[in-house]
GROMACS .gro file of C-alpha atoms in nm:
model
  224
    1UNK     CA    1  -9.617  -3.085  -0.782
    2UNK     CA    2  -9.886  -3.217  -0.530
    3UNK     CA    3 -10.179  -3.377  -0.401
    4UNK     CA    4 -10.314  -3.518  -0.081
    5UNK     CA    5 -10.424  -3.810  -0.313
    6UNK     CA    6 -10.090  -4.048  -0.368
    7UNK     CA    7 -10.219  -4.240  -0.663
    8UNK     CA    8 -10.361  -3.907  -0.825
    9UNK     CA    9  -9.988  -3.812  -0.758
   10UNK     CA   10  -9.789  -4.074  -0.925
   11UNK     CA   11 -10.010  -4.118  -1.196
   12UNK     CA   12  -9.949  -3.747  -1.243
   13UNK     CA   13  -9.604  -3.787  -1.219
   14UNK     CA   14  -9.594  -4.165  -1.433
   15UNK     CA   15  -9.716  -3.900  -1.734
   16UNK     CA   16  -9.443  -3.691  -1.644
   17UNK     CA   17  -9.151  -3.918  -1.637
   18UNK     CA   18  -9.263  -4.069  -1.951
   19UNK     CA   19  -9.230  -3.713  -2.149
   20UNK     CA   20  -8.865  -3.701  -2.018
   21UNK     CA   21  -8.951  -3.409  -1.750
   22UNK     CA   22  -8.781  -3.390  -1.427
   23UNK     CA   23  -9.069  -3.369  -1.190
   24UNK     CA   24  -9.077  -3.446  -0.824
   25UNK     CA   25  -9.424  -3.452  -0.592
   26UNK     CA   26  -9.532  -3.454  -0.256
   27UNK     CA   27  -9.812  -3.562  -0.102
   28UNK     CA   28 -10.009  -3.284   0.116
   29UNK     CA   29 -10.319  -3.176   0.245
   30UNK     CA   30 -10.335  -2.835   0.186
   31UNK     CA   31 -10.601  -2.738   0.449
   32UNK     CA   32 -10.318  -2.882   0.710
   33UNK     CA   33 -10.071  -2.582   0.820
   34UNK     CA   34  -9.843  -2.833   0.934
   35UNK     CA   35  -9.916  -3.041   0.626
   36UNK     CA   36  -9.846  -2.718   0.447
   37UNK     CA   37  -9.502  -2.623   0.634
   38UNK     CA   38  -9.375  -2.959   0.582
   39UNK     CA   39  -9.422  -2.892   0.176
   40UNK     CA   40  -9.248  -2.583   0.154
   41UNK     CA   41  -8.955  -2.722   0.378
   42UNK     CA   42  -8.943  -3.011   0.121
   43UNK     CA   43  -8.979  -2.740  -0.184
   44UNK     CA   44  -8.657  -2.539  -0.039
   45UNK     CA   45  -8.432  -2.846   0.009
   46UNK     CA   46  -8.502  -2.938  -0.346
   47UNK     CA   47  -8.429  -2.606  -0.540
   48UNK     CA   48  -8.204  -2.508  -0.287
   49UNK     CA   49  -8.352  -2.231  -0.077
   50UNK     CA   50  -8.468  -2.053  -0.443
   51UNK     CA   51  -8.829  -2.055  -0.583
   52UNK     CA   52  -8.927  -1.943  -0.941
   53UNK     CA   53  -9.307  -2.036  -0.956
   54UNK     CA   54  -9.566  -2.084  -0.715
   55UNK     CA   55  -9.930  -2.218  -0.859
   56UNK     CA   56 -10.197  -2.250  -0.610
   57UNK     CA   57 -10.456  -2.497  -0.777
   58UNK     CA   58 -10.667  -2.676  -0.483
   59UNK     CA   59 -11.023  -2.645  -0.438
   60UNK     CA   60 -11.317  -2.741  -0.329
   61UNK     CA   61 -11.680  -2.624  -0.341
   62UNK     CA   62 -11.990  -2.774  -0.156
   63UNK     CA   63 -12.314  -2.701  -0.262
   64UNK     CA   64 -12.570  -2.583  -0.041
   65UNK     CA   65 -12.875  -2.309  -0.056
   66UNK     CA   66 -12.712  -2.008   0.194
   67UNK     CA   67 -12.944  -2.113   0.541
   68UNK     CA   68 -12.830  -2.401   0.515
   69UNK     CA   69 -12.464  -2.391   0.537
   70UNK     CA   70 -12.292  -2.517   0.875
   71UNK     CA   71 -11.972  -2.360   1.029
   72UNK     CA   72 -11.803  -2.703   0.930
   73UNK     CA   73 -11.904  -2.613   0.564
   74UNK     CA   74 -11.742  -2.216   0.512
   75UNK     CA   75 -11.423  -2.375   0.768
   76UNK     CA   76 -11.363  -2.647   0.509
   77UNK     CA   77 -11.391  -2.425   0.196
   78UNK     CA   78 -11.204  -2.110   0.343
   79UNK     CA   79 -10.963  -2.286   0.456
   80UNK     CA   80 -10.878  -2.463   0.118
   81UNK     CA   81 -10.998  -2.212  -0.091
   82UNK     CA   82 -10.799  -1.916   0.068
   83UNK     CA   83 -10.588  -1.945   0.374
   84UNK     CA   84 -10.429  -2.209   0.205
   85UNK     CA   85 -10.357  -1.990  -0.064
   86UNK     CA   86 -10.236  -1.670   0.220
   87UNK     CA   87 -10.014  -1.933   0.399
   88UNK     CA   88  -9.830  -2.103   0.113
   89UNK     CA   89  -9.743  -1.774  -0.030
   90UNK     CA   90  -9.644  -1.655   0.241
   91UNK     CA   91  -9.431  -1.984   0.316
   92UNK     CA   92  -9.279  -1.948  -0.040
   93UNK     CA   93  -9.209  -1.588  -0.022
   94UNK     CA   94  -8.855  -1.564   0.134
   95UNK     CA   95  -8.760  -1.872  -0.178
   96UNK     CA   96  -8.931  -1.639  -0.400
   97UNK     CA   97  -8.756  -1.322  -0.344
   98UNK     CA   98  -8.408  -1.473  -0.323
   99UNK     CA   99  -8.466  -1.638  -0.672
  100UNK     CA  100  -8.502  -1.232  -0.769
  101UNK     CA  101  -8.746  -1.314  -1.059
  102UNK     CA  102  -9.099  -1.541  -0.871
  103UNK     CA  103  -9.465  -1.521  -1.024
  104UNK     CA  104  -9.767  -1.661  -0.767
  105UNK     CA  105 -10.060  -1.794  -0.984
  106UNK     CA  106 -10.373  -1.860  -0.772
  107UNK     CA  107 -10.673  -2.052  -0.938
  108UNK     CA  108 -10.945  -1.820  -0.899
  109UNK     CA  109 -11.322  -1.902  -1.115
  110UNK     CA  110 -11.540  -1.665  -1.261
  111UNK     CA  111 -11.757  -1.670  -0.986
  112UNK     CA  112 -11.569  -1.416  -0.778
  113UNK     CA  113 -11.706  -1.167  -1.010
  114UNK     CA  114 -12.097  -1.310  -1.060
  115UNK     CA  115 -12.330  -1.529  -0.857
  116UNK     CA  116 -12.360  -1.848  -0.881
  117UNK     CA  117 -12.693  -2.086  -0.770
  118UNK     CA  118 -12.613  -2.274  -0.405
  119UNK     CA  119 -12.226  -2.148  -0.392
  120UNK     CA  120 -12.176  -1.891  -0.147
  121UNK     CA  121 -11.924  -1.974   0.067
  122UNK     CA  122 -11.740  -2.093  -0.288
  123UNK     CA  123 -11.746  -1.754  -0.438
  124UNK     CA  124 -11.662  -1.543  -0.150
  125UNK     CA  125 -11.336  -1.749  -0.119
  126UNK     CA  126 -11.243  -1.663  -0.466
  127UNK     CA  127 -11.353  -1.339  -0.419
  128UNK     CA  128 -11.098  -1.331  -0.141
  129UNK     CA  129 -10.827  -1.527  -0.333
  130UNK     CA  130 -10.858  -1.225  -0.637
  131UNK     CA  131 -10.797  -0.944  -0.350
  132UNK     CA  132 -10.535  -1.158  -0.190
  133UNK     CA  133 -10.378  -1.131  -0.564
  134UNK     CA  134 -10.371  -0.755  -0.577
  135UNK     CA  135 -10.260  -0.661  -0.208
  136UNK     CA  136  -9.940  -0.937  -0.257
  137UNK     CA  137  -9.870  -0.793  -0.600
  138UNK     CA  138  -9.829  -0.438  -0.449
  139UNK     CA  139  -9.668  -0.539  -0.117
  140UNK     CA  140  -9.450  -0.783  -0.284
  141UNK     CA  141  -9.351  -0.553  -0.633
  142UNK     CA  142  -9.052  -0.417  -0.455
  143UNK     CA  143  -8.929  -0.830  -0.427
  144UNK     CA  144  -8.973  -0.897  -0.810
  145UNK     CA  145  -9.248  -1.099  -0.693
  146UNK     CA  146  -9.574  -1.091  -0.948
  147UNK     CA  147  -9.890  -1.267  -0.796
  148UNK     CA  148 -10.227  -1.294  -1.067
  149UNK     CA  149 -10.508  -1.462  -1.050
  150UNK     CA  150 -10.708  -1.730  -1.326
  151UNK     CA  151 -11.048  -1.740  -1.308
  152UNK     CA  152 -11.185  -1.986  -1.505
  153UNK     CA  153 -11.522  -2.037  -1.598
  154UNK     CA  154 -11.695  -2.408  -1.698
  155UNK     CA  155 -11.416  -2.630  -1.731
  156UNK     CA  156 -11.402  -2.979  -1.777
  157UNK     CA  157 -11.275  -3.123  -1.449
  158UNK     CA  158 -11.418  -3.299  -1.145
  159UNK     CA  159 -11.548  -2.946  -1.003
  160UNK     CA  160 -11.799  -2.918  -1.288
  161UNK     CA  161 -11.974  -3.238  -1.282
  162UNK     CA  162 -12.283  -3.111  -1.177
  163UNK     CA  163 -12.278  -2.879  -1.443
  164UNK     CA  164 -12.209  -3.125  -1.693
  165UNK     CA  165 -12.427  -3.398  -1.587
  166UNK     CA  166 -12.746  -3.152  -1.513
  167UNK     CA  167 -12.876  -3.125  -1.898
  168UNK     CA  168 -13.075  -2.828  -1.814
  169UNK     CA  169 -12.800  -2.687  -1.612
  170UNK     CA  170 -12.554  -2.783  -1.911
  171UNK     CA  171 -12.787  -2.611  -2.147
  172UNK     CA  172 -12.836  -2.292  -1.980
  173UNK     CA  173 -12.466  -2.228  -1.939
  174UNK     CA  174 -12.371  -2.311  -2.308
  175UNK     CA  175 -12.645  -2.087  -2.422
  176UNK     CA  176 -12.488  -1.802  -2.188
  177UNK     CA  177 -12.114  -1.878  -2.342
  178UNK     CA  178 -12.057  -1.679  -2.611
  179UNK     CA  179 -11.828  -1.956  -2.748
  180UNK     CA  180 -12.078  -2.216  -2.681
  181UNK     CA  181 -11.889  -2.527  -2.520
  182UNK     CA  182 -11.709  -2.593  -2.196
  183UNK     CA  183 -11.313  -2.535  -2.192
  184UNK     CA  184 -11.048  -2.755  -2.158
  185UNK     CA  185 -10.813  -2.813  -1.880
  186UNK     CA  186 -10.541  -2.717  -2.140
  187UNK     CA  187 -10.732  -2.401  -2.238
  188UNK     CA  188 -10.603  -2.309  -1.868
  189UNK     CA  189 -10.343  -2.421  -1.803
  190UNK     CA  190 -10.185  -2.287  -2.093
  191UNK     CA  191 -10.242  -1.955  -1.992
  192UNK     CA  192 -10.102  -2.039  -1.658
  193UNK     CA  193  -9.769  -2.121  -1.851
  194UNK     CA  194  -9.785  -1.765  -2.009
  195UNK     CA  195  -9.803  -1.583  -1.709
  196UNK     CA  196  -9.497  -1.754  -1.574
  197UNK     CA  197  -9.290  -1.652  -1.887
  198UNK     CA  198  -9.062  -1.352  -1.967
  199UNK     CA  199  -9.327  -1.244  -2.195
  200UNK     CA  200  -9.604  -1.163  -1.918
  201UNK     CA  201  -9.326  -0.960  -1.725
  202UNK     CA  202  -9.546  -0.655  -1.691
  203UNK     CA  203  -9.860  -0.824  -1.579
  204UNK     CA  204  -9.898  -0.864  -1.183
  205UNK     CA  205 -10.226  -0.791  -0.992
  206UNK     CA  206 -10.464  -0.909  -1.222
  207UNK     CA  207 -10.793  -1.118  -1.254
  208UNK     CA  208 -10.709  -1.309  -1.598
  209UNK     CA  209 -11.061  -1.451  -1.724
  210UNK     CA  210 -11.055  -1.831  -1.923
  211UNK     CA  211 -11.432  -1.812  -1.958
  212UNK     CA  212 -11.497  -1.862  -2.399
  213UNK     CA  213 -11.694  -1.488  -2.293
  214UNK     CA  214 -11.921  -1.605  -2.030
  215UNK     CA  215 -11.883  -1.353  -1.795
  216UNK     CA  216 -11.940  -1.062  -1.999
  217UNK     CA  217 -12.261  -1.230  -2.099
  218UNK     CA  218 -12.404  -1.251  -1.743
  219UNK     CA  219 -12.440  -1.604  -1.560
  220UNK     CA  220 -12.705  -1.686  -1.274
  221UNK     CA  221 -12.891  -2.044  -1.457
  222UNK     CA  222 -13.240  -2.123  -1.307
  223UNK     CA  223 -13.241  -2.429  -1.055
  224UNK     CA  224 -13.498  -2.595  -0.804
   0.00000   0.00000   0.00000
């Protein structure tokens, strides 16, 4: 595993250790290519030139109404959001197809598929991310090499906190959610796990939606 933040890391990896799991980490910037090469040249060394699973899980979003965006703004979320995403997988792919058997998971959100208030540049990189998904799962079938995307929808992490700490936000998007409460971090990345397994053998290419139902109920909540 890894994170650009080395505390995050090893407390990450503390957890780990004390469940008995044999988990390394690294500490990288993902929006650094070289940051990024340096990773996968770590990643090869330690499974020996062989790679199973791939998740891509970083992301960032910056709010902003559309005029107001700078060029700093869709550089720093493209390049997190999705070239990261294009340049690890294609970093990983050669460990990937020798291990005859690799899955790519990319986090994707539920906002590649509806708008979202002041988050533009956020959805069109997931947007990008869930296309990226289906070209590599094509191009990349003849490899054994499955690549889907998770979209979540409100979870509780650090990306939501505006949506958790805005009551009328908050209250507008549980009253859209057919379930009627945010999900858990578990909620995804237990389906994450799935994917990986034997069982989802047959499933490459596709948008996988952790949302309790909120996109088939339509989501666009008022704000100033």
């Amino acid at each position: 595993m890894c994170a650009r933040n080395e505390s995050d890391l090893n407390e990450c990896l503390q957890r780990w250790k004390a469940l008995a799991s044999p988990v390394t980490g690294s500490v990288c910037d993902v929006s650094s290519p070289a940051e990024r090469e340096k990773l996968m040249e770590r990643v090869s060394s330690i499974f020996h030139g062989k790679l199973n699973i791939l998740v891509n899980n970083a992301g960032i979003a910056i709010r902003k109404n559309a005029e107001d965006h700078t060029a700093e703004d869709v550089s720093k979320v493209m390049t997190t959001n999705f070239e990261s995403y294009f340049h690890l997988s294609q970093l990983a792919y050669p460990l990937l197809k020798e291990s005859g058997q690799g899955t790519i998971i990319y986090n994707s959100s539920i906002l590649a598929a509806v708008a979202g208030p002041q988050l533009s540049i956020y959805t069109a990189s997931k947007g990008a991310v869930n296309q990226l998904a289906k070209n590599l799962a094509c191009e990349w079938a003849k490899d054994k090499i499955r690549v889907i995307s998770v979209a979540p929808g409100l979870i509780k992490t650090s990306l939501s906190e505006h949506s958790q700490n805005d009551k009328e936000h908050y209250e507008t998007i549980i009253g859209r959610t057919p379930l009627r409460r945010f999900g858990e971090p578990e909620e995804v990345s237990s389906i994450v796990a799935f994917l990986c397994m034997p069982a989802a053998s047959y499933i490459t290419g596709q948008t996988i939606y952790v949302d309790g139902g909120l996109t088939i109920s339509g989501f666009y909540p008022e704000h100033d």
